[in-house]
Coordinates of C-alpha atoms in Angstrom, one line a residue:
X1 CA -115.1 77.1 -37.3
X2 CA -117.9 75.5 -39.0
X3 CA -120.4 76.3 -42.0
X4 CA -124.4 77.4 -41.9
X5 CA -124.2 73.5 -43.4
X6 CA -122.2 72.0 -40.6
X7 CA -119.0 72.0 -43.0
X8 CA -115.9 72.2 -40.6
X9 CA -113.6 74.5 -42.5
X10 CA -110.5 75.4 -39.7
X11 CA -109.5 74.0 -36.6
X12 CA -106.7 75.2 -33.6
X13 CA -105.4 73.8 -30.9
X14 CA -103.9 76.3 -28.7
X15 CA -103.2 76.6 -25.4
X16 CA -100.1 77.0 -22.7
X17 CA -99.7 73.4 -22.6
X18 CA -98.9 73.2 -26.2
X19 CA -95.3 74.5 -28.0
X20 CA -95.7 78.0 -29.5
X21 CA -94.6 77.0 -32.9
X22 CA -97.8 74.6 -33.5
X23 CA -100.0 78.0 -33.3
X24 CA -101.2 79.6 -36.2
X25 CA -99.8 83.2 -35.3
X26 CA -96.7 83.0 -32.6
X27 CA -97.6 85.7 -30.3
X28 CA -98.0 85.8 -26.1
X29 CA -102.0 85.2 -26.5
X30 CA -103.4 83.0 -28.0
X31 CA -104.8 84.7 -31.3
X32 CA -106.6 82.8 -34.1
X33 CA -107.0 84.5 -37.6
X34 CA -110.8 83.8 -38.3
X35 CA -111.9 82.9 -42.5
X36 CA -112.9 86.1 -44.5
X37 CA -114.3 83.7 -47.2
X38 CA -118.0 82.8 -45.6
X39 CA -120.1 85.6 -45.1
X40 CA -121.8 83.4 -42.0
X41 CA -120.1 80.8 -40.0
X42 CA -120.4 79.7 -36.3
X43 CA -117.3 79.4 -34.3
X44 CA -117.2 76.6 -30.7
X45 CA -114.1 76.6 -27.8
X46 CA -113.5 74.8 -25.5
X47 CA -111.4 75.1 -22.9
X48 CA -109.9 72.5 -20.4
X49 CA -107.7 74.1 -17.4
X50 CA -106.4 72.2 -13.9
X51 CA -106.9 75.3 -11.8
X52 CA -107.9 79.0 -12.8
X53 CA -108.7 80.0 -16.1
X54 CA -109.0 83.3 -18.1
X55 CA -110.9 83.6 -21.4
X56 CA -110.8 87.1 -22.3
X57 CA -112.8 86.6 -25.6
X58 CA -112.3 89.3 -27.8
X59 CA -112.5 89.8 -31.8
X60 CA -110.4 92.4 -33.5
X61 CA -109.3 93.6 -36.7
X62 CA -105.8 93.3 -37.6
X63 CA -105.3 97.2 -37.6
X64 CA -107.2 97.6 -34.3
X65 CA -105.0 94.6 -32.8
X66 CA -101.9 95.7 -33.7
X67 CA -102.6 99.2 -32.4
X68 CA -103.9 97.9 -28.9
X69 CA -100.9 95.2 -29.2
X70 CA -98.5 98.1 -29.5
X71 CA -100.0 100.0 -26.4
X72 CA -100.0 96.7 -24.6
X73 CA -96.5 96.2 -25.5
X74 CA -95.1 99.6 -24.2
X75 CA -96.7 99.5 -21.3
X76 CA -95.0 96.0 -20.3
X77 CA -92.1 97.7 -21.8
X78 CA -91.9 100.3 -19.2
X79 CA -92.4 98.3 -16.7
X80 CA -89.7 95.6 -17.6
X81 CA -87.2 98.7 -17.9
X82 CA -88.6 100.7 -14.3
X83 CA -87.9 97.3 -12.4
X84 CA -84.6 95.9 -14.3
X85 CA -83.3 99.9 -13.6
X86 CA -84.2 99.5 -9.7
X87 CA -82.9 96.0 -10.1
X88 CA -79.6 96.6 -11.3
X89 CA -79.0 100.2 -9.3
X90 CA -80.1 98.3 -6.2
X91 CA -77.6 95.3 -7.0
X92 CA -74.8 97.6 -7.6
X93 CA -75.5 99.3 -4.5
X94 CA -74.9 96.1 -2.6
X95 CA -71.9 95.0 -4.6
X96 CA -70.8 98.4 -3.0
X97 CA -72.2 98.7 0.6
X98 CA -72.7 94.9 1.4
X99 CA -75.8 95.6 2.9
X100 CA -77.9 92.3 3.0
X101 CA -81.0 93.9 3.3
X102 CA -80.2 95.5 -0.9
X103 CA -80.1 91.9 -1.7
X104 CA -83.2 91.1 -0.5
X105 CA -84.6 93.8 -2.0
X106 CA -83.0 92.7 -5.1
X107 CA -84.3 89.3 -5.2
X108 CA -87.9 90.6 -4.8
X109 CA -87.7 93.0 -7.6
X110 CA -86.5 90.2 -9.6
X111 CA -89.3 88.0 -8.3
X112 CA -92.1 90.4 -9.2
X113 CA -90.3 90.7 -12.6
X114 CA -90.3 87.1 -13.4
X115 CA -93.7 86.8 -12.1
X116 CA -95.2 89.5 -14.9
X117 CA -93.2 88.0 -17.4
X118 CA -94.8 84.6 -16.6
X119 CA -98.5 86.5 -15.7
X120 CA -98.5 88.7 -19.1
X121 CA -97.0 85.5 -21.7
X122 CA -93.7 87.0 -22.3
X123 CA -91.8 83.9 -20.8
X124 CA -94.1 81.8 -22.6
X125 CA -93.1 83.6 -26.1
X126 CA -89.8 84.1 -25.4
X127 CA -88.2 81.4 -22.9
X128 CA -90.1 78.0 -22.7
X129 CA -91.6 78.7 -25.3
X130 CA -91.4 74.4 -26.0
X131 CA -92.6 74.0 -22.3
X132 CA -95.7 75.1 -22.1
X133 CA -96.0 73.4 -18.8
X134 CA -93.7 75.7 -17.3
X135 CA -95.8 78.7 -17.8
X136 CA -98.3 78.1 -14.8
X137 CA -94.8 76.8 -12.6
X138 CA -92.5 79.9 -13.3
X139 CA -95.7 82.1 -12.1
X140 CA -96.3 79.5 -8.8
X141 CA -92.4 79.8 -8.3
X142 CA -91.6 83.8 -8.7
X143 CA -95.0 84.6 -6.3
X144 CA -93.3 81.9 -3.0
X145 CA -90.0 83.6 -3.9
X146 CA -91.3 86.7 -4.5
X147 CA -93.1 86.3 -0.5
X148 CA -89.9 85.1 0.7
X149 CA -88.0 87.9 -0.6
X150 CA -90.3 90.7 0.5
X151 CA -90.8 89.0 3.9
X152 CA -86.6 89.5 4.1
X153 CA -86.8 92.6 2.9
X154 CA -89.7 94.1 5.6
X155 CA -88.3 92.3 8.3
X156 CA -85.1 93.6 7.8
X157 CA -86.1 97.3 7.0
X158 CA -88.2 97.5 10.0
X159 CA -85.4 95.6 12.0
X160 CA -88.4 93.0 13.7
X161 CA -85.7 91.3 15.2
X162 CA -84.0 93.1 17.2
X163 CA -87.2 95.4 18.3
X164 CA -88.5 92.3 19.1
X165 CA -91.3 92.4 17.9
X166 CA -93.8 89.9 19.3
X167 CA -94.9 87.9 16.0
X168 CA -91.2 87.6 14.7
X169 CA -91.5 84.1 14.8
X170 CA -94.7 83.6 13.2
X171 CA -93.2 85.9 10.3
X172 CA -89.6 83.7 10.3
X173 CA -91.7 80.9 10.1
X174 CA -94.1 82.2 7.1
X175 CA -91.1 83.5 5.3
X176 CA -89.2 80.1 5.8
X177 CA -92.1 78.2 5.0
X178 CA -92.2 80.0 1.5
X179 CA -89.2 78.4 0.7
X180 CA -90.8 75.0 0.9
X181 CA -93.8 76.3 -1.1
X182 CA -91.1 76.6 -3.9
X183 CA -89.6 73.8 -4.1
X184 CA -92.7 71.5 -3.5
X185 CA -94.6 73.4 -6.3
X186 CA -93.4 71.3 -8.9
X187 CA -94.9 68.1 -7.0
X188 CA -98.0 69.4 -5.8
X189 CA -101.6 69.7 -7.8
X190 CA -101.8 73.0 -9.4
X191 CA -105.1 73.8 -7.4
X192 CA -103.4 73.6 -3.6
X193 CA -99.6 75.6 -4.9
X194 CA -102.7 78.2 -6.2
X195 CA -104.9 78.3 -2.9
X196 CA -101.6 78.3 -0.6
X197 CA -99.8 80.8 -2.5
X198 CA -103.0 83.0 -2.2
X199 CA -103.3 82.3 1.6
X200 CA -99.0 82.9 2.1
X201 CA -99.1 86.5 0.7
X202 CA -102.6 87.5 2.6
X203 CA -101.1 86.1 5.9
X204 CA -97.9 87.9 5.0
X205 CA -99.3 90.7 4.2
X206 CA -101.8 91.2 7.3
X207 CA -98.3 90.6 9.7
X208 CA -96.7 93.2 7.7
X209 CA -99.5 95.8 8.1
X210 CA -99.8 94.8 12.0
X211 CA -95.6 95.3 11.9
X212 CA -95.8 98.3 10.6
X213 CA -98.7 99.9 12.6
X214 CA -96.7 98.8 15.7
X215 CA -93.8 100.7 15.2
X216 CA -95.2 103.9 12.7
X217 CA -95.2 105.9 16.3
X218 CA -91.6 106.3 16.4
X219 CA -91.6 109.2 13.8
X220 CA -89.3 107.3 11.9
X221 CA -89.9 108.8 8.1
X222 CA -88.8 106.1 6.4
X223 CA -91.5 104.2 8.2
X224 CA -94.1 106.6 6.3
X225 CA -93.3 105.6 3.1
X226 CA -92.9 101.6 3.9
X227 CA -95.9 102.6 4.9
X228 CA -97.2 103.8 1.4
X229 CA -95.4 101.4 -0.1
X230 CA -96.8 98.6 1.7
X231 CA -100.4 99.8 1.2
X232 CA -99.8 99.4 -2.3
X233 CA -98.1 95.9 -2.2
X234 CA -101.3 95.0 -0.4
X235 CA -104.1 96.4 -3.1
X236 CA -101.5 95.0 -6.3
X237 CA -101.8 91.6 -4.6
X238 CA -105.5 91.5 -3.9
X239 CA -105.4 92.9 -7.7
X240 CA -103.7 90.0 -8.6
X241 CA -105.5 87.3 -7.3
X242 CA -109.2 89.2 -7.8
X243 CA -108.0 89.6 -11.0
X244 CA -107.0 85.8 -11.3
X245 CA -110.1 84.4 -9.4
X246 CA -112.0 86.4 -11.9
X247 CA -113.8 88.8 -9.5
X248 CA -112.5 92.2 -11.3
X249 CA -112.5 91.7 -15.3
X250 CA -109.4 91.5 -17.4
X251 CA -109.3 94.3 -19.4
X252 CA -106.5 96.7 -20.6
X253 CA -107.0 99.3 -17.9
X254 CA -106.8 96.0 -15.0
X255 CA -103.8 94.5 -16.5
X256 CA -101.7 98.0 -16.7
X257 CA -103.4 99.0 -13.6
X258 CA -101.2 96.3 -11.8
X259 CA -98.1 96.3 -13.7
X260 CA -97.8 100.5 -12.8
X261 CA -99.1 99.7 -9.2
X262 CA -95.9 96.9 -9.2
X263 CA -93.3 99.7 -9.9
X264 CA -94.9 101.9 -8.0
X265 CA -94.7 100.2 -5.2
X266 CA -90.9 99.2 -5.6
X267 CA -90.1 102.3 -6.4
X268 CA -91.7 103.1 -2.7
X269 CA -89.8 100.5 -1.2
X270 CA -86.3 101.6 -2.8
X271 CA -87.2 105.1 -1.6
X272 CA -87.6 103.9 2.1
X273 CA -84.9 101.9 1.9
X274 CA -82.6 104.9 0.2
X275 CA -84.1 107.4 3.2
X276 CA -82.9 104.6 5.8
X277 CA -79.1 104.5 5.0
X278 CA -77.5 107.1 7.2
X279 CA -75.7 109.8 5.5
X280 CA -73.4 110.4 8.3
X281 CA -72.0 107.2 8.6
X282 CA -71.2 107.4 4.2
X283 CA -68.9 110.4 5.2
X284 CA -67.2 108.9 7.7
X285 CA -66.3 106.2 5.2
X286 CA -65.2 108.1 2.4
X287 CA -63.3 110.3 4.7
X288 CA -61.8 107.4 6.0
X289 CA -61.0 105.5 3.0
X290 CA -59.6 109.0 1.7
X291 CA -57.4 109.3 4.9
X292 CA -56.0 105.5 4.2
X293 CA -55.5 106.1 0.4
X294 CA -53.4 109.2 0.9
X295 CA -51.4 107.2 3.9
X296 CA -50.9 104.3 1.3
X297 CA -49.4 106.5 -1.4
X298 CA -47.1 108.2 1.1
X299 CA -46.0 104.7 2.1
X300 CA -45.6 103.7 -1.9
X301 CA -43.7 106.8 -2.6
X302 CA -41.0 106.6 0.3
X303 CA -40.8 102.4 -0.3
X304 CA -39.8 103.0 -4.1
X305 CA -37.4 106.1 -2.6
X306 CA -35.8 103.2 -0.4
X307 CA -35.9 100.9 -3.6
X308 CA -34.1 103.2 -5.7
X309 CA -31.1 104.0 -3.2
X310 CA -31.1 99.9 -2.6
X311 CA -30.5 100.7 1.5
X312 CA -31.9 97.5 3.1
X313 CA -31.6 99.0 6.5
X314 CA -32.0 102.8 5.5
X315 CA -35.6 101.2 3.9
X316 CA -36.4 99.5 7.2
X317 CA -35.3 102.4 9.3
X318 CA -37.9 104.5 7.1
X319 CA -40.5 102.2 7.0
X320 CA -40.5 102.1 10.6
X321 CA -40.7 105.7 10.6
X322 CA -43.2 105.7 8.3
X323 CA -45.6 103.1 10.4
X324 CA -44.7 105.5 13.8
X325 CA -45.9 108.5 12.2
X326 CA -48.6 106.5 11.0
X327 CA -49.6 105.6 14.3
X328 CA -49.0 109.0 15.5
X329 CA -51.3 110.4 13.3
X330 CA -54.1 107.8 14.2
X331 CA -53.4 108.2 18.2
X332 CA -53.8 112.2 17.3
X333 CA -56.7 111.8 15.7
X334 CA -58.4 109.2 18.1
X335 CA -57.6 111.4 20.8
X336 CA -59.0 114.2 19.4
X337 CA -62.5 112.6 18.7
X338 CA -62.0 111.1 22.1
X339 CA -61.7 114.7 24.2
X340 CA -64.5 115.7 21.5
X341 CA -66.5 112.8 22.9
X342 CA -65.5 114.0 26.7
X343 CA -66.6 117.5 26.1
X344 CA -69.8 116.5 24.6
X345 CA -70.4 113.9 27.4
X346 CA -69.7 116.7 30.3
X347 CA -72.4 118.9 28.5
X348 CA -75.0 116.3 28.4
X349 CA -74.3 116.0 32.0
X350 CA -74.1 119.3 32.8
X351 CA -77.8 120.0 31.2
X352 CA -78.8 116.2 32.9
X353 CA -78.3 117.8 36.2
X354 CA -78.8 121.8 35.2
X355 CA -83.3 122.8 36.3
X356 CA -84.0 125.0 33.2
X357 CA -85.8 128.0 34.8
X358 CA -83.6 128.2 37.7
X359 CA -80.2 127.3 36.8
X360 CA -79.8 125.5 39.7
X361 CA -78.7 121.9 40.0
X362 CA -82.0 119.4 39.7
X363 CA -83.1 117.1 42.2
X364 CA -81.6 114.3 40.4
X365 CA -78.2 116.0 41.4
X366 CA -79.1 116.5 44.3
X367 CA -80.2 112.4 44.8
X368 CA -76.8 111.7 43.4
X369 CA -74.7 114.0 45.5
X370 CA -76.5 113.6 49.4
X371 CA -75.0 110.0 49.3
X372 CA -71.5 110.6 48.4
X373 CA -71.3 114.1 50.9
X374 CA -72.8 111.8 53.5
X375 CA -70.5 109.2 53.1
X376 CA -67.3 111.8 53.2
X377 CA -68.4 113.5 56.2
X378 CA -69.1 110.0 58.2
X379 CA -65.4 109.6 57.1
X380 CA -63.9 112.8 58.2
X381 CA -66.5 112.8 61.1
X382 CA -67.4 116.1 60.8
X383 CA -71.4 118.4 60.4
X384 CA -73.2 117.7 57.4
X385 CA -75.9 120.3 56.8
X386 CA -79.1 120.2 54.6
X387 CA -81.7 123.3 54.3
X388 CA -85.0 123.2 53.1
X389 CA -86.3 126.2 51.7
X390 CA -90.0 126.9 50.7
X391 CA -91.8 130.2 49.1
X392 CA -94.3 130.8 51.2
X393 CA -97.7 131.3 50.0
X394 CA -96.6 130.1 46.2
X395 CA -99.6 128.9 44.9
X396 CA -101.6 131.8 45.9
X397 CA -98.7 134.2 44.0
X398 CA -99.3 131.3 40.8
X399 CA -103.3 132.2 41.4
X400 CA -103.2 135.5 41.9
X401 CA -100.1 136.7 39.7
X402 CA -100.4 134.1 36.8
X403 CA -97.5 131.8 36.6
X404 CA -95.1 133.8 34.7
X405 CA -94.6 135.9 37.7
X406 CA -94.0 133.0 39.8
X407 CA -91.6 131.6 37.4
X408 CA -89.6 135.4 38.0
X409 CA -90.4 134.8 42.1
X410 CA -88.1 131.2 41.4
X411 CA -86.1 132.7 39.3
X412 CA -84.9 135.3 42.2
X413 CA -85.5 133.0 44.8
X414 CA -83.0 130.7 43.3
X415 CA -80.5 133.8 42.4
X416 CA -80.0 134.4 46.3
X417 CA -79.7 130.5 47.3
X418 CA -77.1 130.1 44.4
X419 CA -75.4 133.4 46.1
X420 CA -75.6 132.2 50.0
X421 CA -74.9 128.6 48.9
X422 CA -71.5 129.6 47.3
X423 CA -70.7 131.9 50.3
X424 CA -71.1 129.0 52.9
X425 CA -69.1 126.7 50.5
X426 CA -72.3 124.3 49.1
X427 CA -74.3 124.1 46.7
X428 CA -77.7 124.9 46.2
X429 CA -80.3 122.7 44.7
X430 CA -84.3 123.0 43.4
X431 CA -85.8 120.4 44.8
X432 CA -89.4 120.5 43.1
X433 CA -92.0 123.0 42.5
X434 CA -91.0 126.2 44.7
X435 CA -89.1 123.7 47.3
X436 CA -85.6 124.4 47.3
X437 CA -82.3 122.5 48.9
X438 CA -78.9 123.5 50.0
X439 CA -76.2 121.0 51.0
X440 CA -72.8 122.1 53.3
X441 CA -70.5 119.6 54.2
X442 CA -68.1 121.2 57.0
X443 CA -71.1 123.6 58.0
X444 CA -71.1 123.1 62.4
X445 CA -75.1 123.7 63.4
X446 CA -74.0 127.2 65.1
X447 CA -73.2 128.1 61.3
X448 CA -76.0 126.7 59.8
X449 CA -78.4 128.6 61.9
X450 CA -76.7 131.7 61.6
X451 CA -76.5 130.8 57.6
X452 CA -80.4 130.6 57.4
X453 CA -81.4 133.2 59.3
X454 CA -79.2 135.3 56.5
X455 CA -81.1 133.7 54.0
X456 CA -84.7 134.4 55.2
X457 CA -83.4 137.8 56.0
X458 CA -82.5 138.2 52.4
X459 CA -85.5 136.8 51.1
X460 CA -87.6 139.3 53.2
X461 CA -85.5 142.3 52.1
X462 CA -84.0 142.3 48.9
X463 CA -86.6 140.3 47.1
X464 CA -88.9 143.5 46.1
X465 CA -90.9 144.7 43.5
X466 CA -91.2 142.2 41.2
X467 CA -93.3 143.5 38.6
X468 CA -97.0 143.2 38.1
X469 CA -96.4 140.8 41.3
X470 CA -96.0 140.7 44.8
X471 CA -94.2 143.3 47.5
X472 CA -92.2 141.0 49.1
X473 CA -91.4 137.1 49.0
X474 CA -91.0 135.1 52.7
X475 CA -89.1 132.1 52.9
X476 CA -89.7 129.1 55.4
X477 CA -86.8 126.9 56.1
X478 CA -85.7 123.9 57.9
X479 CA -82.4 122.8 58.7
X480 CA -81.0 119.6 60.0
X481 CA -77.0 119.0 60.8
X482 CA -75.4 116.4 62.3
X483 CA -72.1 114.4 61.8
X484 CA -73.6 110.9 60.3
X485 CA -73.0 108.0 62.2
X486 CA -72.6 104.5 61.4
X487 CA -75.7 103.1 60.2
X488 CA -77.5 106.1 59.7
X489 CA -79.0 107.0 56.0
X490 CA -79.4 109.7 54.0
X491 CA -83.4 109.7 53.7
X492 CA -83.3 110.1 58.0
X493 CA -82.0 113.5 57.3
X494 CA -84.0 114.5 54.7
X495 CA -87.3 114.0 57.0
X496 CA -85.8 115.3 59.5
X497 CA -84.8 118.9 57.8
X498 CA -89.0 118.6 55.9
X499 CA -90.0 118.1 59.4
X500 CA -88.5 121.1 60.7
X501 CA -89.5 123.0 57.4
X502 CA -93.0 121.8 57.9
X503 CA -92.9 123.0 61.9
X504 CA -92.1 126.8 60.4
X505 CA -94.8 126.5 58.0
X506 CA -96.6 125.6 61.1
X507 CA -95.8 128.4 63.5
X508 CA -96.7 131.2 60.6
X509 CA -94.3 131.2 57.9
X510 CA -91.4 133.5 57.5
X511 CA -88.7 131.6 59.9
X512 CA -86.1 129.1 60.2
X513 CA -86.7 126.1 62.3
X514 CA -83.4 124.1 63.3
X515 CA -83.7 120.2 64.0
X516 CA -81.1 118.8 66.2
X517 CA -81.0 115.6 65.2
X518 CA -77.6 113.5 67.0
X519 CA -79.1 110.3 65.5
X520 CA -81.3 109.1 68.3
X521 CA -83.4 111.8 69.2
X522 CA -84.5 114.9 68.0
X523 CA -85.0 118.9 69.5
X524 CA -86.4 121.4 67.2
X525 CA -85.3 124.9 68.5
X526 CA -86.9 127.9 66.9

């Protein structure tokens, strides 16, 4: 500060390189009381820095600064206390579930706290405050672990791994490579820790978004608000370092701007990663850990029953009673949830194989069974029989009718082949659109002849009066039987029962066409 004259009447040296105690007024900025005594004066700074600088210049009077001080301090306030109440929640969570992936969380909420203690002068004031030096280290050191936590943290919540997903290695490698960043900060020029930090987070960043777009498909929720959360992560970093490369000012509403988007976005994170742990399995636990405590106490209360009466072998014949019982229980119980397990199993099945309009079994049943029917009869050498039945004129009924009246025509259709298949002692199947199946093992081609005439017959009479739909509904079929032979497979008797089904459709509709197939040749006799 010098005189109208030239008169030099104060001089400071501050600066994060130099202790805190040589400034005039200990404080996080760097504040300089100016001279009241001169009504004009003219004040020079200079500044030296060995990478980015900020020089928010800014005069105040001491009631203004302490009220914007205040502010500024409350705001930091809340966000110390937001992220060391997330911290410490989270931490105690993973004292509790031993889930890694709470760890890494933990670590980069403690990262991003360090780094705005370092970023807003707190550490400087309060810490090193002797080691200046340390100032611009601490904020290079909290930002690669800060990347290497987050990294752990994404990769594990979005389970990159074992998706494999195809740029896991190009994130382990990133996230490794972090590590190194940290520990070679402290040997490297201030300018290249500066540009490769900035160029580490963007990278990291861009992977997560890519990540996180791949797999946001599968309707996972917690997905949706990584989602969010990572959005966020990505506009406080570019924040951060537009902020620090000077291209947004620094200014109150910037700086607080940042710190808020910081919790908000670990708040985010802890949200997702809170929405991810599965409730069921936490029951399961407890009731678990419930169902051992109780078994432990019983086991306490007849050992000191066995102390008191001082009956070595009484205690060991109880004991093993106990441990019986024990195991008695658990078999109980594990067969229990095991015929639980069966039950829900056959049901699965059951609807696997079940068409849903029809009732019938599917086709996929019906793939499944042709083999192992086929295979029975070549051993017992006797007729296998398949049927293939086909509305006739269907699509013109669909056209005409609308298809809700040809979903009633399948429906009925289906009705009489489930009743004529359990007469003749098979089953009956839909094979696809308004084709339909019937499979009888034992079933002599006299029989099966006989069989499909009564199911036409059927068709024709009894199959009336559907309403708002047709008079009457025809049936083509085909049948096929023979006693398979060595050699021969399955697929040669399903053409050969669509050929004769396709020969009916041929002569007119409304009949049974009967393939005699012995294997070698084949007769088709109307």
């Amino acid at each position: 500060v010098v005189t109208a004259d030239g008169q030099l009447i104060q001089h400071d040296a501050v600066g994060m390189q130099r202790p805190i105690s040589n400034r005039p007024i200990q404080h996080r900025y760097n504040i300089i009381p100016l001279p009241d005594s001169h009504n004009f004066y003219q004040i020079f700074i200079r500044v030296e820095s060995f990478h980015s600088v900020q020089l928010p210049l800014a005069f105040w009077t001491q009631a203004d600064f302490v009220a914007h001080d205040e502010f500024n301090n409350l705001a930091v306030g809340m966000l110390a206390g937001a992220l060391c109440i997330m911290l410490l929640y989270n931490f105690f969570l993973y004292t509790t579930i031993r889930e890694p992936i709470y760890l890494a969380y933990v670590g980069a909420v403690a990262s991003f706290l360090v780094l705005q203690f370092g970023l807003k002068g707190f550490g400087y004031r309060y810490l090193w405050h002797d080691y200046g030096s340390w100032s611009s280290v601490v904020v290079f050191l909290s930002g690669f672990s800060a990347i290497f936590f987050a990294t752990t943290f994404a990769a594990m919540f979005l389970q990159l791994k074992e998706r494999g997903y195809r740029y896991y290695s190009i994130v382990s490698f990133f996230r490794w490579f972090s590590l190194v960043g940290l520990v070679a900060t402290p040997w490297l020029p201030p300018q290249w820790v500066l540009l490769l930090l900035a160029a580490l987070a963007m990278l990291i960043i861009s992977l997560g978004f890519n990540a996180v777009f791949t797999y946001i498909r599968t309707g996972d929720r917690p997905i949706y608000i990584f989602t969010v959360a990572w959005t966020v992560f990505l506009i406080g970093v570019l924040l951060i370092l537009f902020n620090k490369f000077g291209v947004i000012p620094v200014n109150i509403w910037t700086e607080q701007t940042i710190s808020f988007g910081t919790v908000f976005e670990m708040v985010l994170f802890s949200m997702a990663l809170g929405d991810r742990i599965n409730s069921e399995k936490e029951h399961t636990l407890q009731a678990k850990q419930k169902l051992l405590g109780a078994l432990n106490k019983e086991r306490e209360a007849k050992q000191r029953i066995l102390r008191s009466e001082e009956m070595e072998r009484n205690a060991k014949e109880i004991t093993l009673k106990i441990q019986t019982e024990n195991n008695e229980k658990l078999e109980k119980e594990v067969a229990i949830r095991t015929q639980k397990l069966n039950s829900a199993k056959e049901q699965l099945q059951t609807l696997v194989r079940i068409d849903p309009l029809t009732q019938l079994l599917n086709r996929h049943y019906f793939n499944e069974q042709i083999p192992e029917e086929f295979r029975r009869c070549a051993r017992e050498r006797t007729h296998l029989t398949l049927m293939m039945v086909d509305i006739d004129h269907f699509k013109s009924i669909n056209d005409k009718y609308g298809h809700l009246v040809g979903d009633q025509c399948l429906t009925k259709v289906a009705a009489v082949l489930d009743e004529m298949g359990e007469q003749g002692v098979g089953s009956a199947y839909r094979y696809g659109g308004e084709e339909f199946s019937l499979l009888f093992p034992g079933m002599s081609l006299f029989h099966a002849n006989k069989m499909a005439e009564s199911i036409r017959v059927q068709m024709a009479e009894h199959i009336t009066g559907i309403a708002n739909g047709p008079n009457a509904i025809t049936v083509s079929i085909g049948v096929v039987s023979v006693v398979p032979a060595v050699g021969l497979r399955p697929e040669v008797l399903i053409g050969h029962a669509d050929a004769a089904l396709y020969e009916a459709k041929r002569l007119g509709r409304n009949r049974v066409v009967v393939s005699e197939f012995d294997g070698s040749e084949q007769r088709a006799a109307h």
